[in-house]
Amino acid sequence: MRRIEVYPYSKLYEQMGQPVTVGDSNIALFKLSNGEVHAIENRSPHPKGGILSEGLVSGHYVFCPLYDWKISLLDGLVQSPDTGSVKKYEVEVEDNKVYILLD
Amino acid sequence: MKKQLVMIGNGMAGVRAIEEILKLNKEEFEITIFGKEPYPNYNRIQLSHVLQGDTTVAEIIMNDWDWYKENHIQLFTNESIVKINPENKTVESSNGRITAYDKLIIATGSSPFILPVKGADKQGVTGFRDIQDCEVMIKTAESYKKAVVIGGGLLGLEAARGLIDLGMTVDVVHLMPHLMERQLDPTASQMLQRELESQGMNFLMEKQTEEILGEERVTGIRFTDGSETAADLVVMAVGIKPNIELAAACGLEVNRGIVVNDYIETSIPDIYAVGECAEHREVTYGLVAPLYEQAKVLAETIVGKRESTYEGSITGTQLKVSGVDLYSAGEIMDDPSVKAIKVHNEFDGIYKKILVRDNKIAGIVLYGNTKDSSKLFRMMMAKEEITDLTDISLLQKAGEEGAEDIGSIPADEVVCGCNGVTKGTIVEAIQTQGLTTLNQVSGCTNAGRSCGRCKPLVNDILMHTLGDSFDASLAKDSLCGCTALSRDEVVEEIRTKGLTAVKEVMNVLEWKQEEGCSKCRPAINYFLGMVHMDTYQDDRDSRLVNEKMHANIQKDGTYSVVPRMYGGVTNAKDLMKIAQIAEKYNVPLVKLTGGQRIGLFGVKREDLTAVWQELDMPSGYAYGKTLRTVKTCVGSQFCRFGTQDSMSLGMELEKKFERLDTPHKVKMGVSACPRNCAESGIKDLGYVGIDGGWEIYVGGNGGTDLRAGDLAWTVTTEAEVMEYSSAFLQYYRETANYLERTSTWLERLGLDHVKAHLADKNIREKLNDRLDQTLQRYNEPWKQAIEDQKVNEKYYSTKEVELV
């Protein structure tokens, strides 16, 4: 498990996604209204793909900007009636730094 | 040890049977499925939509790979079974794989019937049955022009329509004098033929194919009467034949199909056949509903319940050919033993016929309007006496149907035939799970998820059910699942309570989801901006991606940049700038857009602000619910026909209304004469120059809801053009639902109403005032992104972290 510093916490905006590339992985960071930061793979599980970082954020859900799938940021699960899941990354925040844990 | 359940075939009926088995008992079987196509189970009914380009293969997949995985089903695709050995209870696949079974389901479906004529094996001759056939047709259409479809039934007509959409010239050959003669009577059939001819199909009726002509590849067809027609592609759509060879070879009793009893059992124990390959009481079925009924009975048999039996199905045929709704059930042809009640409304293209024998309905044919189909079908099946219903009316007044009709549907009536969902199931789901939208109902019950034909009825049931549980007068469209309030109620609350922010609206009005959803947030943001004309602080994060980013997101996550070119007029300086930027930023595609401007496609997110800065042009808002473009013709400045200066008016309109938030996108067109080169007839607001003035057309649409604009006003001065246009736009802004185009809005309110409302000079002035006040609020968004560091950082930054 590696702990990678990816972004300053204070530069993340509430209810917004922020794309970051870590090595070969495209990751979207989301800061919720309650201040929590979550990270998921920046790729929609919709068969046609697309990115997630620019989606509308509501509570702990992001709406896929291309096909409007509703995806939980807590576990990466697509909400019904659609199905699927997106990879979720563990996040730690310390001293204004956002870290991602990579396998 | 679990029992081995093997299924041959991976289509809709078979997989439905597996779903039913899993519902009854998840643990009993280890399931293996062999499918000869390389896909998981897909919705074959939707193939014609794939061909017509309305949808993609990915979108018609019904059970994706994950479904098989989650249910521990071993799926072998691209692998057919070549032999069944009932003695050893094994099957052998095309790869030589031997698999043992305890229970075996044969669900091999059917194949297109290929006419046994000379030349039928030539290149360019195909059936229309699976994804591969679709792909062959799509590919052929890329390099060839002329297609011939043999067979004027549903499948043939759908194929023909798809090929026309792919740009081919299409002949439809039919053996009989009338199209779809098994579903339609001659009157309805002729109406259909005329409609399809107007869509570009050419019919060769009463022609029997004798030979397919050509060397290796087809070049034409010769008929038995000696005539010929040219063809680069021949689609055989004359019928289907059940795939029974495998079953016959292992000694199963077969006839036209594999013979099954009322428990869906074949003549050999532990072998079952379901779907189009099965024959029950001498009938084989091709429609999905009876097959799903069989699947349900089969599941009970296989898990050992043996309670239900399949009694055969009598179904109505509900279909849609090229935008025409058709329905038929029971008997079709007039004959001396029946009396017909007919309504033939040539004006609206509607034809309805009910055949009556002994005071009971014996047959139904509906063309153009099939709303009565479930009611009539129910009456026919129940053998209801219609003597008391002497006033049975085919032509009902608008509004007469609806609530009462829905109430009279029995709970056990199947509403969604494809998925066998009854009205009772839908009502129960709505009541117990608190559903408020059609999508939620579909998501929870599957109703409307296959062919989609029942969606209007499901929606009526939804409205009716909600109406009962609240108050019949309160049945309404809520804004979204987050609230029970309708659009009008939300706007009213914003006004009376003086709400000024999206969060405040959701909070005060007690939204179920605290932070809303992708439906309501953009709508609330719009309503607030409409109510608080010049003071509203736009909530950018409540806008969807394109409006939030001020650029159109493309499918790969890049963006398109379309700068404003007022009235479609540009100059050498701007063109050079655009060219240089395209080169500098390696823009993959530079294209003229449909709205007379230049689009740069494939710009990276992090390059957006730099591209905008170098362009130094305003945003064309090619992404917004706002004024898109004003298309103009050259007009009197250069054109010898032009009676008015269309370019100047177009530029003036675009400069006035640019950036204005509207419920949906708004397009305008200005033509200098009635030749109408700017296509003003299909714009939300269209202007046509005439001698001494302008005609103003409203509510036109060239897109999804194709609609010709209505001539609303003829005015003499450009000042009047601006006055009426502003008043119209503002009235639309204040009364339309969010995401409602002017075309549907105008249909809803009625042209007469809108004209009457705006006939009052006083009202027009007030609308103009409110619009002008609103327009003061806007800033140039690209400039803001360049100049405001925070905006730049928040919306356009990216970061790369290197792993060391």
XYZ file of N, CA, C and O in Angstrom, chain A residues 2 4-8 11 13-24 33 46-51 53-59 61 63 65-68 70 81-84 102, chain B residues 56 58-59 64 66 439 442-444 449 503 513 515-519 521-522 541-545 548-549 553-557 559 605 790 793-795 797-804:
360
model
N 0.634 2.145 -0.955
C 1.433 3.379 -0.998
C 0.527 4.572 -0.736
O -0.621 4.596 -1.147
N 0.078 8.380 -1.444
C 0.561 9.385 -2.396
C -0.127 10.729 -2.136
O -1.363 10.795 -2.080
N 0.656 11.762 -2.009
C 0.070 13.089 -1.839
C -0.393 13.583 -3.206
O 0.353 13.565 -4.177
N -1.663 14.002 -3.284
C -2.175 14.351 -4.607
C -2.667 15.787 -4.748
O -2.654 16.344 -5.846
N -3.106 16.426 -3.686
C -3.703 17.755 -3.874
C -3.785 18.478 -2.541
O -3.954 17.839 -1.501
N -3.666 19.817 -2.557
C -3.879 20.564 -1.316
C -5.374 20.597 -0.961
O -6.197 20.914 -1.820
N -7.452 23.707 -1.645
C -7.728 24.080 -3.045
C -8.884 23.263 -3.640
O -9.225 23.414 -4.800
N -12.840 22.449 -3.811
C -14.055 23.213 -3.562
C -15.205 22.278 -3.256
O -15.324 21.210 -3.878
N -16.030 22.703 -2.327
C -17.156 21.866 -1.937
C -18.100 21.624 -3.108
O -18.340 22.524 -3.917
N -18.650 20.415 -3.157
C -19.593 20.004 -4.211
C -18.979 20.107 -5.601
O -19.658 20.412 -6.577
N -17.676 19.867 -5.651
C -16.982 19.952 -6.945
C -16.060 18.751 -7.088
O -15.545 18.245 -6.105
N -15.827 18.356 -8.323
C -14.853 17.316 -8.599
C -13.542 17.947 -9.063
O -13.550 19.038 -9.629
N -12.449 17.259 -8.796
C -11.143 17.740 -9.264
C -10.403 16.565 -9.880
O -10.113 15.581 -9.183
N -10.110 16.639 -11.193
C -9.371 15.521 -11.790
C -7.881 15.580 -11.443
O -7.299 16.665 -11.454
N -7.307 14.433 -11.130
C -5.859 14.345 -10.981
C -5.396 13.058 -11.654
O -6.134 12.074 -11.698
N -4.204 13.127 -12.199
C -3.621 11.917 -12.776
C -2.512 11.463 -11.850
O -1.626 12.250 -11.524
N -2.597 10.225 -11.414
C -1.554 9.692 -10.539
C -0.929 8.520 -11.272
O -1.556 7.472 -11.427
N 0.303 8.728 -11.749
C 0.900 7.690 -12.587
C 0.005 7.474 -13.788
O -0.299 8.411 -14.526
N -0.483 6.243 -13.956
C -1.362 5.940 -15.089
C -2.839 6.045 -14.725
O -3.702 5.829 -15.563
N -20.143 18.657 0.856
C -20.519 19.824 1.653
C -20.083 19.674 3.107
O -19.882 20.656 3.806
N -20.775 3.655 -17.124
C -21.695 3.547 -18.262
C -20.955 2.890 -19.427
O -19.770 3.152 -19.617
N -21.656 2.028 -20.192
C -20.951 1.337 -21.292
C -20.239 2.285 -22.243
O -19.252 1.924 -22.868
N -20.729 3.504 -22.359
C -20.083 4.439 -23.275
C -18.976 5.242 -22.598
O -18.362 6.090 -23.225
N -18.762 4.989 -21.314
C -17.655 5.647 -20.630
C -17.904 7.095 -20.324
O -19.023 7.492 -20.029
N -16.854 7.884 -20.415
C -16.959 9.297 -20.051
C -16.328 9.534 -18.693
O -16.029 8.599 -17.958
N -16.114 10.814 -18.357
C -15.450 11.142 -17.099
C -16.484 11.503 -16.047
O -17.647 11.729 -16.361
N -15.454 13.673 -13.132
C -15.024 14.803 -12.309
C -15.891 16.036 -12.510
O -16.037 16.849 -11.611
N -16.511 16.193 -13.673
C -17.304 17.391 -13.922
C -18.786 17.204 -13.599
O -19.603 18.052 -13.892
N -19.112 16.075 -12.966
C -20.520 15.815 -12.663
C -21.062 16.668 -11.528
O -20.310 17.216 -10.713
N -22.378 16.759 -11.480
C -23.033 17.507 -10.406
C -22.979 16.676 -9.123
O -23.271 15.492 -9.141
N -22.580 17.323 -8.030
C -22.434 16.615 -6.760
C -23.592 16.979 -5.840
O -23.918 18.143 -5.662
N -24.234 15.950 -5.284
C -25.342 16.181 -4.365
C -25.212 15.201 -3.212
O -25.206 13.995 -3.436
N -25.076 15.718 -2.000
C -24.844 14.833 -0.860
C -23.590 14.026 -1.131
O -22.567 14.590 -1.522
N -23.400 11.806 -3.543
C -23.561 11.230 -4.880
C -22.998 12.178 -5.935
O -23.028 13.395 -5.775
N -23.515 12.799 -10.150
C -24.290 12.426 -11.333
C -23.351 12.462 -12.535
O -22.760 13.503 -12.838
N -21.756 13.123 -15.789
C -22.089 14.299 -16.599
C -22.563 13.962 -18.008
O -23.211 14.788 -18.634
N -22.265 12.768 -18.491
C -22.664 12.450 -19.857
C -23.980 11.706 -19.932
O -24.784 11.947 -20.826
N -24.224 10.782 -18.991
C -25.435 9.967 -19.103
C -26.297 10.008 -17.845
O -27.233 9.243 -17.702
N -25.918 10.874 -16.902
C -26.755 11.119 -15.726
C -26.936 9.904 -14.828
O -27.944 9.791 -14.154
N -26.378 7.952 -11.441
C -26.148 8.428 -10.076
C -25.210 7.452 -9.381
O -25.492 6.256 -9.294
N -32.146 2.908 -11.248
C -32.301 1.624 -11.926
C -31.064 1.179 -12.689
O -31.072 0.091 -13.255
N -30.008 1.981 -12.742
C -28.809 1.540 -13.453
C -27.957 0.691 -12.508
O -28.151 0.723 -11.301
N -27.026 -0.046 -13.089
C -26.197 -0.894 -12.239
C -24.743 -0.801 -12.651
O -24.427 -0.412 -13.770
N -23.871 -1.178 -11.742
C -22.448 -1.172 -12.015
C -21.720 -0.547 -10.855
O -22.323 -0.194 -9.834
N -2.682 3.758 -2.644
C -2.660 2.894 -3.835
C -2.141 1.522 -3.463
O -1.279 1.396 -2.603
N -27.570 2.052 -29.668
C -26.364 1.286 -29.970
C -26.496 -0.113 -29.408
O -27.375 -0.381 -28.596
N -24.592 -1.512 -27.325
C -24.380 -1.500 -25.875
C -25.665 -1.173 -25.132
O -25.929 -1.701 -24.060
N -26.476 -0.305 -25.733
C -27.674 0.130 -25.021
C -28.802 -0.894 -25.042
O -29.750 -0.774 -24.279
N -26.012 -7.729 -18.641
C -24.609 -7.533 -19.008
C -23.752 -8.640 -18.393
O -24.224 -9.486 -17.647
N -21.714 -8.677 -16.111
C -21.709 -8.718 -14.645
C -22.878 -9.536 -14.095
O -22.761 -10.183 -13.068
N -39.656 6.980 -14.542
C -38.374 6.279 -14.495
C -38.255 5.408 -13.255
O -37.746 4.293 -13.304
N -40.338 2.313 -13.807
C -39.646 1.382 -14.703
C -38.510 0.693 -13.970
O -38.297 -0.500 -14.105
N -37.772 1.458 -13.194
C -36.623 0.917 -12.481
C -37.042 -0.164 -11.497
O -36.368 -1.173 -11.338
N -38.172 0.040 -10.821
C -38.585 -0.903 -9.777
C -39.354 -2.096 -10.318
O -39.355 -3.154 -9.714
N -39.407 -1.272 -19.929
C -37.962 -1.323 -20.179
C -37.592 -2.132 -21.418
O -36.431 -2.196 -21.788
N -29.914 26.385 -2.421
C -29.910 25.656 -1.145
C -31.100 26.043 -0.287
O -31.721 25.204 0.359
N -34.155 14.919 -0.790
C -32.696 14.839 -0.853
C -32.185 16.236 -0.546
O -32.435 17.148 -1.328
N -29.554 17.898 -0.876
C -28.815 18.687 -1.870
C -29.332 18.460 -3.287
O -28.636 18.742 -4.261
N -30.561 17.950 -3.414
C -31.199 17.867 -4.719
C -30.580 16.844 -5.635
O -29.830 15.979 -5.211
N -30.912 16.951 -6.908
C -30.397 15.995 -7.888
C -30.133 16.736 -9.200
O -30.336 17.941 -9.305
N -29.707 15.968 -10.193
C -29.344 16.590 -11.469
C -30.559 17.096 -12.229
O -30.435 17.757 -13.245
N -31.766 16.738 -11.775
C -32.974 17.263 -12.421
C -33.374 18.612 -11.817
O -33.645 19.571 -12.520
N -31.774 20.690 -9.443
C -30.848 21.790 -9.152
C -30.735 22.769 -10.321
O -30.858 23.980 -10.131
N -30.505 22.265 -11.567
C -30.449 23.231 -12.682
C -31.773 23.979 -12.850
O -31.783 25.167 -13.177
N -22.471 25.874 -9.703
C -22.283 24.448 -9.428
C -23.589 23.674 -9.476
O -23.595 22.453 -9.368
N -24.711 24.378 -9.623
C -25.985 23.687 -9.820
C -26.283 23.527 -11.303
O -27.342 23.063 -11.687
N -25.374 23.967 -12.140
C -25.553 23.764 -13.572
C -24.885 22.457 -13.976
O -23.945 22.015 -13.335
N -25.380 21.855 -15.062
C -24.764 20.620 -15.545
C -23.485 20.961 -16.305
O -23.213 22.109 -16.611
N -22.731 19.914 -16.582
C -21.328 20.077 -16.990
C -21.094 21.159 -18.046
O -20.233 22.017 -17.888
N -21.665 24.604 -16.776
C -20.715 24.888 -15.696
C -19.333 25.207 -16.280
O -18.642 26.108 -15.826
N -18.944 24.467 -17.294
C -17.606 24.629 -17.884
C -17.592 25.663 -19.014
O -16.545 26.038 -19.504
N -18.806 19.189 -23.296
C -17.970 18.021 -23.022
C -18.150 17.014 -24.152
O -19.255 16.834 -24.666
N -17.070 16.402 -24.583
C -17.131 15.368 -25.610
C -16.991 14.019 -24.926
O -16.641 13.947 -23.755
N -17.230 12.955 -25.675
C -17.317 11.667 -24.992
C -15.996 11.234 -24.364
O -15.988 10.445 -23.436
N -14.875 11.781 -24.849
C -13.589 11.383 -24.264
C -13.118 12.333 -23.166
O -11.981 12.250 -22.715
N -13.979 13.249 -22.733
C -13.592 14.157 -21.649
C -12.934 15.443 -22.139
O -12.633 16.319 -21.334
N -13.178 18.924 -24.688
C -14.270 19.882 -24.861
C -14.272 20.472 -26.269
O -13.269 20.429 -26.970
N -9.172 20.052 -21.344
C -9.686 20.881 -20.253
C -8.676 21.946 -19.843
O -9.013 23.122 -19.687
N -9.602 32.621 -9.376
C -10.318 31.601 -8.608
C -11.187 30.728 -9.525
O -11.238 29.503 -9.370
N -8.930 28.369 -11.386
C -8.429 27.284 -10.547
C -9.532 26.264 -10.243
O -9.331 25.058 -10.306
N -10.729 26.784 -9.947
C -11.805 25.907 -9.509
C -12.314 25.012 -10.641
O -12.599 23.845 -10.439
N -12.402 25.566 -11.832
C -13.066 24.819 -12.896
C -12.125 24.235 -13.956
O -12.485 23.300 -14.654
N -8.478 23.670 -13.663
C -7.150 23.160 -13.360
C -7.130 21.636 -13.415
O -8.146 20.975 -13.192
N -5.986 21.091 -13.710
C -5.783 19.644 -13.601
C -4.449 19.440 -12.922
O -3.675 20.380 -12.768
N -4.194 18.236 -12.495
C -2.910 18.000 -11.858
C -2.409 16.606 -12.188
O -3.175 15.658 -12.227
N -1.122 16.539 -12.436
C -0.505 15.232 -12.652
C 0.471 14.947 -11.530
O 1.278 15.791 -11.176
N 0.354 13.772 -10.940
C 1.295 13.362 -9.904
C 2.101 12.198 -10.468
O 1.522 11.209 -10.924
N 3.416 12.355 -10.459
C 4.230 11.245 -10.977
C 4.534 10.256 -9.878
O 4.766 10.622 -8.734
N 4.482 9.012 -10.212
C 4.829 7.984 -9.236
C 6.305 7.678 -9.386
O 6.779 7.408 -10.485
N 7.025 7.778 -8.259
C 8.452 7.484 -8.377
C 8.787 6.165 -7.711
O 8.028 5.637 -6.929
